[in-house]
């Protein structure tokens, strides 16, 4: 059987990894500044993570959600403490798209409305609010999304209000820093205005923290910079450090009832053990503070780069926008200097999403290599 060929692949085969380094089948070492789309939060194969998963699978990897699972309770408590999201409720699932699907469904159950409002250039997974990257035909909205989802410019409160006042929008879903779309973010004034409009028109505000959450920005969640209280927060990626796990945090004003949401695999014992160990390491190794410190260092170093148009993002969710397409630069970084970086829908932008354990010396390696490559382009 052949693989369904949907990914253009680089000719590299990783077989092992340790912290910020990945090794291929020829034992070549690569510096990982991308973490598989912001997934690797506490570093590859962290010993505490490995032993948490190994110990758990030896005991019990999975059992049904219809039976008590104390690990879910422990996880909810730990998540509340570390995130500072007091009294939210946790529902666990398996991926970012699934988290957002549950968030949208829950919003609709809660206020009885149906439509969704998302922002241009956003990405919420292959969901009914898939993407509004109208200039990116590669990621297209699903059939009928155009009927269900309105897309407006990020930052345009008037456009938001014009839609919400029609009173058929169950949720506004927003990335407080856009990931795939290219690291754009709006102002605190806009986000607070959005929150006010959502409250006024009885529309749920969903913070999609799938990429920006779990400490990546230096805060636990990116929305926390703006002093917002979302109704639902979706999480995945860095949560499991590679183990497929996702979830939503649900504001106490939204009440649960039996059968409202459900999943077979979500919140299984193995996923909980993986996530608990991620939270432990985040806390023990003060990785959110590290994210802030390294981000400051990165910003300083980036000022020295020639041809740089802008630096976008926050914390260790960084976009370097050049005044030319970066595909050649990325290729040379990978093949000549063995450094992984990411791309975005903006062809001129490199995305840097390293493990939160990254150190200054790794940033130095990146800038040295980038300066060398820039001279050859
Ligand atoms: N939301 C955001 C902000 C994302 O960046 C992504 C994935 O890139 C998703 C949702 C979808 O997550 P998943 O690929 O786990 O379904």
mmCIF file of C-alpha atoms and ligand atoms in Angstrom:
data_model
loop_
_atom_site.group_PDB
_atom_site.id
_atom_site.type_symbol
_atom_site.label_atom_id
_atom_site.label_comp_id
_atom_site.label_asym_id
_atom_site.label_seq_id
_atom_site.Cartn_x
_atom_site.Cartn_y
_atom_site.Cartn_z
ATOM 1 C CA UNK A 1 0.000 0.000 0.000
ATOM 2 C CA UNK A 2 1.340 3.474 -0.801
ATOM 3 C CA UNK A 3 1.013 6.523 1.422
ATOM 4 C CA UNK A 4 -1.646 9.057 0.447
ATOM 5 C CA UNK A 5 0.725 11.670 -0.848
ATOM 6 C CA UNK A 6 -0.332 14.942 0.753
ATOM 7 C CA UNK A 7 2.946 16.180 2.209
ATOM 8 C CA UNK A 8 5.895 17.520 0.191
ATOM 9 C CA UNK A 9 8.731 15.914 2.174
ATOM 10 C CA UNK A 10 12.335 16.925 2.749
ATOM 11 C CA UNK A 11 14.675 14.021 2.134
ATOM 12 C CA UNK A 12 15.609 13.541 5.801
ATOM 13 C CA UNK A 13 14.615 10.636 8.058
ATOM 14 C CA UNK A 14 14.788 11.416 11.774
ATOM 15 C CA UNK A 15 15.249 8.347 13.920
ATOM 16 C CA UNK A 16 16.045 9.765 17.344
ATOM 17 C CA UNK A 17 16.152 13.034 19.235
ATOM 18 C CA UNK A 18 17.377 14.574 22.459
ATOM 19 C CA UNK A 19 16.327 17.955 23.836
ATOM 20 C CA UNK A 20 16.777 20.476 20.973
ATOM 21 C CA UNK A 21 18.563 18.051 18.635
ATOM 22 C CA UNK A 22 17.196 15.525 16.148
ATOM 23 C CA UNK A 23 19.314 12.750 14.559
ATOM 24 C CA UNK A 24 18.674 11.168 11.185
ATOM 25 C CA UNK A 25 19.303 7.639 9.915
ATOM 26 C CA UNK A 26 22.847 8.647 8.915
ATOM 27 C CA UNK A 27 23.439 10.019 12.417
ATOM 28 C CA UNK A 28 23.513 13.633 11.223
ATOM 29 C CA UNK A 29 22.598 16.039 14.023
ATOM 30 C CA UNK A 30 19.987 18.753 13.345
ATOM 31 C CA UNK A 31 19.204 21.713 15.579
ATOM 32 C CA UNK A 32 15.423 21.736 15.922
ATOM 33 C CA UNK A 33 14.064 25.297 15.935
ATOM 34 C CA UNK A 34 10.629 24.180 14.842
ATOM 35 C CA UNK A 35 9.618 21.351 17.186
ATOM 36 C CA UNK A 36 7.264 19.820 14.620
ATOM 37 C CA UNK A 37 4.943 22.878 14.542
ATOM 38 C CA UNK A 38 5.425 23.987 18.181
ATOM 39 C CA UNK A 39 4.738 20.512 19.519
ATOM 40 C CA UNK A 40 8.007 19.887 21.340
ATOM 41 C CA UNK A 41 7.712 22.010 24.464
ATOM 42 C CA UNK A 42 9.970 20.408 27.089
ATOM 43 C CA UNK A 43 12.554 19.062 24.626
ATOM 44 C CA UNK A 44 12.680 15.764 22.778
ATOM 45 C CA UNK A 45 12.797 12.593 24.894
ATOM 46 C CA UNK A 46 12.998 14.418 28.215
ATOM 47 C CA UNK A 47 13.925 11.721 30.769
ATOM 48 C CA UNK A 48 10.992 12.576 33.092
ATOM 49 C CA UNK A 49 8.593 12.440 30.160
ATOM 50 C CA UNK A 50 9.986 9.136 28.917
ATOM 51 C CA UNK A 51 9.755 7.505 32.330
ATOM 52 C CA UNK A 52 6.244 8.912 32.983
ATOM 53 C CA UNK A 53 4.945 7.365 29.756
ATOM 54 C CA UNK A 54 6.881 4.127 30.161
ATOM 55 C CA UNK A 55 5.723 3.620 33.754
ATOM 56 C CA UNK A 56 2.123 4.398 32.870
ATOM 57 C CA UNK A 57 1.919 2.089 29.865
ATOM 58 C CA UNK A 58 3.301 -0.736 31.981
ATOM 59 C CA UNK A 59 0.415 -0.204 34.413
ATOM 60 C CA UNK A 60 -2.549 0.942 32.301
ATOM 61 C CA UNK A 61 -2.400 2.755 28.993
ATOM 62 C CA UNK A 62 -6.086 3.124 28.290
ATOM 63 C CA UNK A 63 -9.488 2.561 29.742
ATOM 64 C CA UNK A 64 -12.904 3.943 28.922
ATOM 65 C CA UNK A 65 -14.077 7.429 29.884
ATOM 66 C CA UNK A 66 -17.141 5.822 31.425
ATOM 67 C CA UNK A 67 -14.956 4.688 34.345
ATOM 68 C CA UNK A 68 -13.175 6.912 36.891
ATOM 69 C CA UNK A 69 -9.738 8.135 35.822
ATOM 70 C CA UNK A 70 -7.973 9.929 38.702
ATOM 71 C CA UNK A 71 -5.198 11.054 36.356
ATOM 72 C CA UNK A 72 -7.680 13.370 34.602
ATOM 73 C CA UNK A 73 -8.545 14.963 37.946
ATOM 74 C CA UNK A 74 -4.881 15.387 38.817
ATOM 75 C CA UNK A 75 -4.275 16.916 35.388
ATOM 76 C CA UNK A 76 -7.174 19.366 35.728
ATOM 77 C CA UNK A 77 -5.845 20.508 39.128
ATOM 78 C CA UNK A 78 -2.291 20.927 37.903
ATOM 79 C CA UNK A 79 -3.448 22.773 34.806
ATOM 80 C CA UNK A 80 -5.505 25.155 36.924
ATOM 81 C CA UNK A 81 -2.520 25.914 39.139
ATOM 82 C CA UNK A 82 -0.014 26.461 36.353
ATOM 83 C CA UNK A 83 -2.276 28.332 33.951
ATOM 84 C CA UNK A 84 -3.963 30.474 36.610
ATOM 85 C CA UNK A 85 -7.331 29.745 34.912
ATOM 86 C CA UNK A 86 -9.361 29.408 38.097
ATOM 87 C CA UNK A 87 -12.490 27.245 38.199
ATOM 88 C CA UNK A 88 -12.466 26.353 34.494
ATOM 89 C CA UNK A 89 -13.524 22.781 33.656
ATOM 90 C CA UNK A 90 -11.428 20.440 31.510
ATOM 91 C CA UNK A 91 -12.561 18.218 28.643
ATOM 92 C CA UNK A 92 -9.839 16.128 27.014
ATOM 93 C CA UNK A 93 -9.567 14.969 23.406
ATOM 94 C CA UNK A 94 -6.773 14.070 20.975
ATOM 95 C CA UNK A 95 -5.763 16.978 18.746
ATOM 96 C CA UNK A 96 -6.102 20.680 18.051
ATOM 97 C CA UNK A 97 -8.787 20.250 15.404
ATOM 98 C CA UNK A 98 -10.797 18.085 17.750
ATOM 99 C CA UNK A 99 -10.414 20.618 20.560
ATOM 100 C CA UNK A 100 -11.770 23.363 18.312
ATOM 101 C CA UNK A 101 -14.617 21.192 17.016
ATOM 102 C CA UNK A 102 -15.664 20.510 20.606
ATOM 103 C CA UNK A 103 -15.299 24.190 21.478
ATOM 104 C CA UNK A 104 -17.540 25.260 18.572
ATOM 105 C CA UNK A 105 -20.101 22.569 19.286
ATOM 106 C CA UNK A 106 -20.199 23.467 22.970
ATOM 107 C CA UNK A 107 -20.637 27.172 22.199
ATOM 108 C CA UNK A 108 -23.568 26.323 19.939
ATOM 109 C CA UNK A 109 -25.166 24.065 22.564
ATOM 110 C CA UNK A 110 -24.690 26.799 25.144
ATOM 111 C CA UNK A 111 -26.301 29.755 23.386
ATOM 112 C CA UNK A 112 -28.396 27.978 20.759
ATOM 113 C CA UNK A 113 -26.839 29.847 17.802
ATOM 114 C CA UNK A 114 -25.103 28.249 14.835
ATOM 115 C CA UNK A 115 -22.674 30.428 12.893
ATOM 116 C CA UNK A 116 -19.013 30.997 13.681
ATOM 117 C CA UNK A 117 -16.871 34.088 13.245
ATOM 118 C CA UNK A 118 -13.148 33.660 12.552
ATOM 119 C CA UNK A 119 -10.414 36.034 11.364
ATOM 120 C CA UNK A 120 -8.728 36.240 7.999
ATOM 121 C CA UNK A 121 -5.493 34.291 7.856
ATOM 122 C CA UNK A 122 -6.431 32.296 10.928
ATOM 123 C CA UNK A 123 -5.944 28.547 11.168
ATOM 124 C CA UNK A 124 -7.993 26.352 13.460
ATOM 125 C CA UNK A 125 -7.133 22.933 12.072
ATOM 126 C CA UNK A 126 -9.181 20.994 9.551
ATOM 127 C CA UNK A 127 -12.364 22.045 11.317
ATOM 128 C CA UNK A 128 -15.574 23.717 10.249
ATOM 129 C CA UNK A 129 -13.767 27.000 10.986
ATOM 130 C CA UNK A 130 -10.791 25.715 9.027
ATOM 131 C CA UNK A 131 -9.117 28.765 7.669
ATOM 132 C CA UNK A 132 -9.759 32.109 6.156
ATOM 133 C CA UNK A 133 -6.502 32.338 4.290
ATOM 134 C CA UNK A 134 -8.255 33.492 1.158
ATOM 135 C CA UNK A 135 -4.912 34.156 -0.479
ATOM 136 C CA UNK A 136 -3.761 30.631 0.277
ATOM 137 C CA UNK A 137 -5.511 28.184 -2.023
ATOM 138 C CA UNK A 138 -3.497 25.322 -0.545
ATOM 139 C CA UNK A 139 -5.515 25.345 2.653
ATOM 140 C CA UNK A 140 -9.119 25.643 1.633
ATOM 141 C CA UNK A 141 -12.188 25.871 3.766
ATOM 142 C CA UNK A 142 -14.270 22.699 3.862
ATOM 143 C CA UNK A 143 -17.465 22.264 1.892
ATOM 144 C CA UNK A 144 -20.194 24.470 3.341
ATOM 145 C CA UNK A 145 -17.825 26.382 5.652
ATOM 146 C CA UNK A 146 -18.648 29.495 3.706
ATOM 147 C CA UNK A 147 -22.228 29.225 4.907
ATOM 148 C CA UNK A 148 -21.291 28.497 8.498
ATOM 149 C CA UNK A 149 -18.288 30.729 9.041
ATOM 150 C CA UNK A 150 -17.894 34.472 8.594
ATOM 151 C CA UNK A 151 -14.348 35.750 8.221
ATOM 152 C CA UNK A 152 -13.331 39.311 9.093
ATOM 153 C CA UNK A 153 -10.045 41.237 9.224
ATOM 154 C CA UNK A 154 -8.156 40.872 12.491
ATOM 155 C CA UNK A 155 -8.422 44.174 14.335
ATOM 156 C CA UNK A 156 -11.745 45.307 12.813
ATOM 157 C CA UNK A 157 -14.246 45.585 15.667
ATOM 158 C CA UNK A 158 -16.875 47.275 13.479
ATOM 159 C CA UNK A 159 -16.886 44.288 11.129
ATOM 160 C CA UNK A 160 -17.182 41.944 14.123
ATOM 161 C CA UNK A 161 -20.124 43.884 15.531
ATOM 162 C CA UNK A 162 -21.915 44.023 12.177
ATOM 163 C CA UNK A 163 -21.965 40.222 12.198
ATOM 164 C CA UNK A 164 -22.634 39.585 15.889
ATOM 165 C CA UNK A 165 -25.630 41.903 15.934
ATOM 166 C CA UNK A 166 -27.387 39.546 13.479
ATOM 167 C CA UNK A 167 -27.679 37.290 16.515
ATOM 168 C CA UNK A 168 -26.921 33.960 14.846
ATOM 169 C CA UNK A 169 -23.193 33.625 15.727
ATOM 170 C CA UNK A 170 -22.511 31.096 18.487
ATOM 171 C CA UNK A 171 -18.767 31.768 18.754
ATOM 172 C CA UNK A 172 -15.877 33.982 17.796
ATOM 173 C CA UNK A 173 -12.717 31.894 17.533
ATOM 174 C CA UNK A 174 -9.365 33.657 17.627
ATOM 175 C CA UNK A 175 -5.653 32.894 17.820
ATOM 176 C CA UNK A 176 -4.128 35.635 19.973
ATOM 177 C CA UNK A 177 -0.992 35.158 17.881
ATOM 178 C CA UNK A 178 -1.715 33.687 14.457
ATOM 179 C CA UNK A 179 0.388 30.598 13.818
ATOM 180 C CA UNK A 180 0.282 29.204 10.301
ATOM 181 C CA UNK A 181 -1.039 32.548 9.043
ATOM 182 C CA UNK A 182 2.208 34.340 9.877
ATOM 183 C CA UNK A 183 2.435 35.455 13.532
ATOM 184 C CA UNK A 184 0.144 38.482 13.257
ATOM 185 C CA UNK A 185 -1.483 39.772 16.419
ATOM 186 C CA UNK A 186 -3.721 42.689 17.253
ATOM 187 C CA UNK A 187 -3.817 45.122 20.172
ATOM 188 C CA UNK A 188 -5.063 44.704 23.731
ATOM 189 C CA UNK A 189 -7.699 47.303 22.898
ATOM 190 C CA UNK A 190 -8.990 45.119 20.057
ATOM 191 C CA UNK A 191 -9.066 41.904 22.111
ATOM 192 C CA UNK A 192 -10.786 43.582 25.041
ATOM 193 C CA UNK A 193 -13.275 45.137 22.623
ATOM 194 C CA UNK A 194 -13.867 41.688 21.169
ATOM 195 C CA UNK A 195 -14.556 40.292 24.625
ATOM 196 C CA UNK A 196 -17.029 43.100 25.342
ATOM 197 C CA UNK A 197 -18.845 42.518 22.036
ATOM 198 C CA UNK A 198 -19.036 38.765 22.661
ATOM 199 C CA UNK A 199 -20.563 39.349 26.098
ATOM 200 C CA UNK A 200 -22.996 41.950 24.763
ATOM 201 C CA UNK A 201 -24.282 39.729 21.942
ATOM 202 C CA UNK A 202 -24.225 36.462 23.926
ATOM 203 C CA UNK A 203 -21.539 34.911 21.720
ATOM 204 C CA UNK A 204 -18.846 32.627 23.139
ATOM 205 C CA UNK A 205 -15.246 33.821 22.871
ATOM 206 C CA UNK A 206 -12.971 30.885 22.023
ATOM 207 C CA UNK A 207 -9.240 31.376 22.495
ATOM 208 C CA UNK A 208 -7.439 28.969 20.185
ATOM 209 C CA UNK A 209 -4.247 28.352 22.191
ATOM 210 C CA UNK A 210 -3.410 25.153 20.336
ATOM 211 C CA UNK A 211 -0.125 26.599 19.104
ATOM 212 C CA UNK A 212 0.475 29.553 21.429
ATOM 213 C CA UNK A 213 -0.431 27.860 24.729
ATOM 214 C CA UNK A 214 1.449 25.802 27.276
ATOM 215 C CA UNK A 215 4.067 28.429 28.013
ATOM 216 C CA UNK A 216 5.289 29.142 24.494
ATOM 217 C CA UNK A 217 4.910 32.919 24.750
ATOM 218 C CA UNK A 218 6.399 33.112 28.234
ATOM 219 C CA UNK A 219 2.871 33.330 29.671
ATOM 220 C CA UNK A 220 0.945 30.104 30.025
ATOM 221 C CA UNK A 221 -1.554 31.366 27.446
ATOM 222 C CA UNK A 222 -1.052 34.129 24.868
ATOM 223 C CA UNK A 223 -4.419 35.762 25.710
ATOM 224 C CA UNK A 224 -3.242 36.429 29.277
ATOM 225 C CA UNK A 225 -1.200 39.420 28.099
ATOM 226 C CA UNK A 226 -4.494 41.134 27.264
ATOM 227 C CA UNK A 227 -6.339 40.434 30.508
ATOM 228 C CA UNK A 228 -9.167 38.537 28.827
ATOM 229 C CA UNK A 229 -11.426 35.804 30.212
ATOM 230 C CA UNK A 230 -12.346 33.532 27.283
ATOM 231 C CA UNK A 231 -15.395 31.296 27.518
ATOM 232 C CA UNK A 232 -13.487 28.367 26.045
ATOM 233 C CA UNK A 233 -9.738 27.816 25.566
ATOM 234 C CA UNK A 234 -8.533 25.120 23.163
ATOM 235 C CA UNK A 235 -5.203 23.392 23.759
ATOM 236 C CA UNK A 236 -3.069 20.693 22.082
ATOM 237 C CA UNK A 237 0.441 20.700 20.485
ATOM 238 C CA UNK A 238 2.906 21.527 23.327
ATOM 239 C CA UNK A 239 0.567 19.873 25.814
ATOM 240 C CA UNK A 240 1.800 16.357 25.066
ATOM 241 C CA UNK A 241 5.317 17.137 23.777
ATOM 242 C CA UNK A 242 4.578 14.772 20.891
ATOM 243 C CA UNK A 243 1.981 12.561 22.508
ATOM 244 C CA UNK A 244 -1.315 13.228 20.666
ATOM 245 C CA UNK A 245 -3.511 14.992 23.196
ATOM 246 C CA UNK A 246 -5.774 18.039 23.159
ATOM 247 C CA UNK A 247 -8.502 19.592 25.223
ATOM 248 C CA UNK A 248 -10.693 22.524 26.052
ATOM 249 C CA UNK A 249 -10.865 24.588 29.221
ATOM 250 C CA UNK A 250 -14.447 25.639 29.816
ATOM 251 C CA UNK A 251 -15.526 28.679 31.826
ATOM 252 C CA UNK A 252 -17.671 27.874 34.893
ATOM 253 C CA UNK A 253 -20.629 29.748 33.363
ATOM 254 C CA UNK A 254 -20.978 26.885 30.852
ATOM 255 C CA UNK A 255 -22.539 23.888 32.551
ATOM 256 C CA UNK A 256 -21.904 20.239 31.728
ATOM 257 C CA UNK A 257 -24.592 17.613 31.292
ATOM 258 C CA UNK A 258 -24.218 13.893 30.661
ATOM 259 C CA UNK A 259 -23.605 13.088 27.004
ATOM 260 C CA UNK A 260 -23.012 16.692 25.928
ATOM 261 C CA UNK A 261 -19.496 15.861 24.672
ATOM 262 C CA UNK A 262 -17.739 12.523 24.355
ATOM 263 C CA UNK A 263 -14.658 10.736 23.049
ATOM 264 C CA UNK A 264 -13.175 7.239 23.030
ATOM 265 C CA UNK A 265 -9.471 8.004 23.336
ATOM 266 C CA UNK A 266 -9.509 11.525 24.789
ATOM 267 C CA UNK A 267 -7.947 11.808 28.241
ATOM 268 C CA UNK A 268 -6.695 8.229 28.311
ATOM 269 C CA UNK A 269 -4.226 7.281 31.036
ATOM 270 C CA UNK A 270 -1.203 7.505 28.800
ATOM 271 C CA UNK A 271 -2.150 10.951 27.484
ATOM 272 C CA UNK A 272 -2.689 12.199 31.043
ATOM 273 C CA UNK A 273 0.664 10.824 32.213
ATOM 274 C CA UNK A 274 2.403 12.500 29.275
ATOM 275 C CA UNK A 275 0.700 15.852 29.890
ATOM 276 C CA UNK A 276 1.281 15.732 33.645
ATOM 277 C CA UNK A 277 4.987 15.207 33.077
ATOM 278 C CA UNK A 278 5.050 18.130 30.622
ATOM 279 C CA UNK A 279 3.500 20.367 33.275
ATOM 280 C CA UNK A 280 5.944 19.136 35.923
ATOM 281 C CA UNK A 281 8.944 19.871 33.727
ATOM 282 C CA UNK A 282 7.574 23.279 32.681
ATOM 283 C CA UNK A 283 7.339 24.185 36.346
ATOM 284 C CA UNK A 284 10.511 22.518 37.672
ATOM 285 C CA UNK A 285 12.757 23.881 34.935
ATOM 286 C CA UNK A 286 11.070 27.320 34.854
ATOM 287 C CA UNK A 287 10.627 27.010 31.109
ATOM 288 C CA UNK A 288 8.209 29.923 30.773
ATOM 289 C CA UNK A 289 10.857 32.219 32.211
ATOM 290 C CA UNK A 290 13.388 30.655 29.864
ATOM 291 C CA UNK A 291 11.039 31.317 26.943
ATOM 292 C CA UNK A 292 10.949 35.000 27.904
ATOM 293 C CA UNK A 293 14.709 35.282 28.401
ATOM 294 C CA UNK A 294 15.626 33.537 25.185
ATOM 295 C CA UNK A 295 13.009 35.491 23.259
ATOM 296 C CA UNK A 296 14.587 38.761 24.458
ATOM 297 C CA UNK A 297 17.988 37.506 23.387
ATOM 298 C CA UNK A 298 16.606 36.441 20.006
ATOM 299 C CA UNK A 299 15.019 39.845 19.411
ATOM 300 C CA UNK A 300 18.330 41.583 20.130
ATOM 301 C CA UNK A 301 20.285 39.296 17.800
ATOM 302 C CA UNK A 302 17.672 39.613 15.056
ATOM 303 C CA UNK A 303 18.319 43.352 14.839
ATOM 304 C CA UNK A 304 21.706 42.534 13.290
ATOM 305 C CA UNK A 305 20.216 40.530 10.410
ATOM 306 C CA UNK A 306 20.436 42.111 6.973
ATOM 307 C CA UNK A 307 17.322 42.161 4.747
ATOM 308 C CA UNK A 308 14.988 41.647 7.686
ATOM 309 C CA UNK A 309 11.673 43.435 7.215
ATOM 310 C CA UNK A 310 10.071 42.689 10.578
ATOM 311 C CA UNK A 311 10.137 40.419 13.608
ATOM 312 C CA UNK A 312 6.727 39.055 14.491
ATOM 313 C CA UNK A 313 5.193 37.034 17.302
ATOM 314 C CA UNK A 314 6.010 36.818 20.970
ATOM 315 C CA UNK A 315 8.074 34.611 23.273
ATOM 316 C CA UNK A 316 9.274 31.509 21.454
ATOM 317 C CA UNK A 317 6.652 31.902 18.730
ATOM 318 C CA UNK A 318 8.685 34.027 16.388
ATOM 319 C CA UNK A 319 8.382 35.055 12.752
ATOM 320 C CA UNK A 320 11.267 36.537 10.769
ATOM 321 C CA UNK A 321 9.900 38.367 7.761
ATOM 322 C CA UNK A 322 12.360 39.071 4.955
ATOM 323 C CA UNK A 323 11.927 41.122 1.811
ATOM 324 C CA UNK A 324 12.258 37.996 -0.384
ATOM 325 C CA UNK A 325 10.805 34.447 -0.414
ATOM 326 C CA UNK A 326 12.559 32.338 2.218
ATOM 327 C CA UNK A 327 12.296 28.860 0.681
ATOM 328 C CA UNK A 328 15.941 28.862 -0.487
ATOM 329 C CA UNK A 329 17.140 30.201 2.868
ATOM 330 C CA UNK A 330 15.234 27.453 4.711
ATOM 331 C CA UNK A 331 16.614 24.760 2.417
ATOM 332 C CA UNK A 332 20.183 25.936 2.955
ATOM 333 C CA UNK A 333 19.652 26.108 6.705
ATOM 334 C CA UNK A 334 18.488 22.498 6.675
ATOM 335 C CA UNK A 335 20.890 20.936 4.187
ATOM 336 C CA UNK A 336 24.056 23.033 4.666
ATOM 337 C CA UNK A 337 23.748 23.941 8.352
ATOM 338 C CA UNK A 338 21.433 21.235 9.699
ATOM 339 C CA UNK A 339 18.915 23.573 11.288
ATOM 340 C CA UNK A 340 15.143 22.998 11.129
ATOM 341 C CA UNK A 341 12.911 26.058 10.823
ATOM 342 C CA UNK A 342 9.302 26.442 9.666
ATOM 343 C CA UNK A 343 7.397 28.288 6.982
ATOM 344 C CA UNK A 344 4.040 30.088 7.009
ATOM 345 C CA UNK A 345 1.388 31.077 4.478
ATOM 346 C CA UNK A 346 3.401 34.296 4.044
ATOM 347 C CA UNK A 347 6.182 33.128 1.639
ATOM 348 C CA UNK A 348 8.666 35.669 3.061
ATOM 349 C CA UNK A 349 8.386 34.504 6.651
ATOM 350 C CA UNK A 350 10.421 31.941 8.599
ATOM 351 C CA UNK A 351 8.818 30.536 11.723
ATOM 352 C CA UNK A 352 10.906 29.761 14.794
ATOM 353 C CA UNK A 353 9.104 27.542 17.330
ATOM 354 C CA UNK A 354 11.854 25.804 19.301
ATOM 355 C CA UNK A 355 11.538 23.619 22.390
ATOM 356 C CA UNK A 356 11.208 25.875 25.451
ATOM 357 C CA UNK A 357 14.459 24.379 26.780
ATOM 358 C CA UNK A 358 16.476 26.176 24.108
ATOM 359 C CA UNK A 359 19.580 28.115 25.183
ATOM 360 C CA UNK A 360 21.433 31.195 23.963
ATOM 361 C CA UNK A 361 24.173 29.104 22.359
ATOM 362 C CA UNK A 362 21.568 27.550 20.021
ATOM 363 C CA UNK A 363 20.304 30.977 19.024
ATOM 364 C CA UNK A 364 23.902 31.969 18.260
ATOM 365 C CA UNK A 365 24.265 28.933 15.989
ATOM 366 C CA UNK A 366 21.106 29.926 14.136
ATOM 367 C CA UNK A 367 22.147 33.543 13.559
ATOM 368 C CA UNK A 368 25.652 32.609 12.498
ATOM 369 C CA UNK A 369 24.279 30.157 9.936
ATOM 370 C CA UNK A 370 21.587 32.549 8.723
ATOM 371 C CA UNK A 371 24.108 35.361 8.181
ATOM 372 C CA UNK A 372 26.316 32.966 6.194
ATOM 373 C CA UNK A 373 23.402 31.821 4.013
ATOM 374 C CA UNK A 374 22.161 35.368 3.432
ATOM 375 C CA UNK A 375 25.548 36.249 1.912
ATOM 376 C CA UNK A 376 25.137 33.448 -0.656
ATOM 377 C CA UNK A 377 21.582 34.282 -1.808
HETATM 378 N N1 LIG B 1 -5.336 25.585 15.911
HETATM 379 C C1 LIG B 1 -4.156 26.139 15.661
HETATM 380 C C2 LIG B 1 -3.893 27.542 16.102
HETATM 381 C C3 LIG B 1 -3.153 25.413 15.012
HETATM 382 O O1 LIG B 1 -1.968 25.971 14.754
HETATM 383 C C4 LIG B 1 -3.425 24.074 14.632
HETATM 384 C C5 LIG B 1 -2.403 23.276 13.927
HETATM 385 O O2 LIG B 1 -1.470 23.775 13.344
HETATM 386 C C6 LIG B 1 -4.679 23.533 14.924
HETATM 387 C C7 LIG B 1 -5.606 24.311 15.567
HETATM 388 C C8 LIG B 1 -5.005 22.119 14.540
HETATM 389 O O3 LIG B 1 -4.330 21.214 15.366
HETATM 390 P P1 LIG B 1 -4.176 19.701 14.908
HETATM 391 O O4 LIG B 1 -3.262 19.676 13.732
HETATM 392 O O5 LIG B 1 -3.630 19.021 16.134
HETATM 393 O O6 LIG B 1 -5.531 19.199 14.567
#
